[in-house]
Tab-separated table of C-alpha atoms in Angstrom:
chain	number	residue	atom	x	y	z
A	287	UNK	CA	-8.680	7.425	-4.030
A	288	UNK	CA	-5.756	8.134	-1.705
A	289	UNK	CA	-3.652	11.300	-1.764
A	290	UNK	CA	-0.856	11.930	0.745
A	291	UNK	CA	-2.121	9.010	2.865
A	292	UNK	CA	-5.574	10.589	3.166
A	293	UNK	CA	-8.607	8.904	1.757
A	294	UNK	CA	-10.317	11.559	-0.323
A	295	UNK	CA	-13.965	11.765	0.655
A	296	UNK	CA	-16.805	13.344	-1.180
A	297	UNK	CA	-18.043	16.609	0.243
A	298	UNK	CA	-21.169	14.837	1.495
A	299	UNK	CA	-19.052	12.233	3.327
A	300	UNK	CA	-16.892	14.963	4.874
A	301	UNK	CA	-19.968	16.873	6.036
A	302	UNK	CA	-21.456	13.701	7.549
A	303	UNK	CA	-18.184	12.957	9.395
A	304	UNK	CA	-17.956	16.548	10.635
A	305	UNK	CA	-21.576	16.607	11.795
A	306	UNK	CA	-21.048	13.312	13.628
A	307	UNK	CA	-18.094	14.714	15.571
A	308	UNK	CA	-19.880	17.989	16.360
A	309	UNK	CA	-23.051	16.211	17.516
A	310	UNK	CA	-21.412	13.409	19.531
A	311	UNK	CA	-18.190	14.742	21.063
A	312	UNK	CA	-20.122	15.611	24.240
A	313	UNK	CA	-21.349	12.025	24.707
A	314	UNK	CA	-18.567	9.850	23.284
A	315	UNK	CA	-14.809	9.484	23.231
A	316	UNK	CA	-13.875	9.778	19.566
A	317	UNK	CA	-10.568	8.997	17.881
A	318	UNK	CA	-10.093	11.055	14.759
A	319	UNK	CA	-7.524	12.451	12.347
A	320	UNK	CA	-7.152	16.077	11.371
A	321	UNK	CA	-4.675	18.267	9.536
A	322	UNK	CA	-2.661	20.602	11.766
A	323	UNK	CA	-1.776	24.200	10.921
A	324	UNK	CA	1.611	22.936	9.792
A	325	UNK	CA	0.007	20.476	7.383
A	326	UNK	CA	0.790	17.334	9.386
A	327	UNK	CA	-1.709	14.666	10.363
A	328	UNK	CA	-2.667	14.509	14.013
A	329	UNK	CA	-4.217	11.357	15.409
A	330	UNK	CA	-6.216	12.415	18.458
A	331	UNK	CA	-8.523	10.955	21.093
A	332	UNK	CA	-10.942	13.574	22.295
A	333	UNK	CA	-14.174	14.350	24.060
A	334	UNK	CA	-16.164	17.057	25.794
A	335	UNK	CA	-18.151	14.517	27.861
A	336	UNK	CA	-18.667	16.134	31.276
A	337	UNK	CA	-18.778	12.895	33.285
A	338	UNK	CA	-15.689	11.440	31.625
A	339	UNK	CA	-13.688	14.643	32.060
A	340	UNK	CA	-14.695	14.872	35.724
A	341	UNK	CA	-13.942	11.256	36.662
A	342	UNK	CA	-10.809	10.759	34.557
A	343	UNK	CA	-9.182	14.222	34.659
A	344	UNK	CA	-10.960	16.128	37.468
A	345	UNK	CA	-12.153	18.787	35.000
A	346	UNK	CA	-15.449	20.560	35.621
A	347	UNK	CA	-16.891	21.537	32.254
A	348	UNK	CA	-19.470	24.330	32.261
A	349	UNK	CA	-22.992	23.525	31.095
A	350	UNK	CA	-22.788	26.182	28.389
A	351	UNK	CA	-19.476	24.962	26.889
A	352	UNK	CA	-19.365	25.462	23.117
A	353	UNK	CA	-16.674	25.569	20.464
A	354	UNK	CA	-16.118	28.809	18.612
A	355	UNK	CA	-17.734	29.038	15.196
A	356	UNK	CA	-15.721	27.089	12.631
A	357	UNK	CA	-13.641	25.213	15.229
A	358	UNK	CA	-13.831	21.834	16.909
A	359	UNK	CA	-12.633	22.176	20.509
A	360	UNK	CA	-11.993	19.019	22.508
A	361	UNK	CA	-10.042	17.659	25.447
A	362	UNK	CA	-7.196	15.530	24.087
A	363	UNK	CA	-7.111	12.494	26.373
A	364	UNK	CA	-3.671	11.432	25.123
A	365	UNK	CA	-1.949	14.822	25.442
A	366	UNK	CA	-4.040	15.760	28.514
A	367	UNK	CA	-4.921	19.231	27.330
A	368	UNK	CA	-7.435	21.283	25.388
A	369	UNK	CA	-7.006	21.425	21.621
A	370	UNK	CA	-8.932	22.787	18.672
A	371	UNK	CA	-8.779	22.636	14.908
A	372	UNK	CA	-10.635	24.125	11.991
A	373	UNK	CA	-13.692	22.154	10.910
A	374	UNK	CA	-12.468	21.834	7.329
A	375	UNK	CA	-9.296	20.096	8.560
A	376	UNK	CA	-11.098	17.026	9.924
A	377	UNK	CA	-9.951	14.027	7.886
A	378	UNK	CA	-11.523	10.916	9.402
A	379	UNK	CA	-12.984	9.163	12.435
A	380	UNK	CA	-11.068	6.021	13.405
A	381	UNK	CA	-12.826	4.782	16.578
A	382	UNK	CA	-15.889	5.645	18.643
A	383	UNK	CA	-16.302	4.731	22.310
A	384	UNK	CA	-19.710	5.091	23.946
A	385	UNK	CA	-19.711	6.535	27.460
A	386	UNK	CA	-22.361	6.378	30.167
A	387	UNK	CA	-23.466	9.531	32.003
A	388	UNK	CA	-20.690	9.105	34.595
A	389	UNK	CA	-18.039	8.763	31.914
A	390	UNK	CA	-17.577	4.997	32.060
A	391	UNK	CA	-17.100	3.024	28.862
A	392	UNK	CA	-20.127	1.129	27.627
A	393	UNK	CA	-19.087	-2.235	26.217
């Protein structure tokens, strides 16, 4: 079923997608879609991978970095800045890129 160009997922599918992003953002570069505060769709490429952020953007991420409760916080590699959105606004994952410990892409 599609509504407003969003594929409607079951609650279980949404939870699985959300858990994937929360559990893997620190070790992968993930492309995803979420609803903005204004109700628009944002297509984003993001990560919190320490090696990738250091080598690509010269950002030193603290070991104890965590998102606030109820939010997904990530570095937007397209916009080159930190962003966050409410967990319930995640719509889909479009691509996943595996990264090695230094932040290089694993093919």
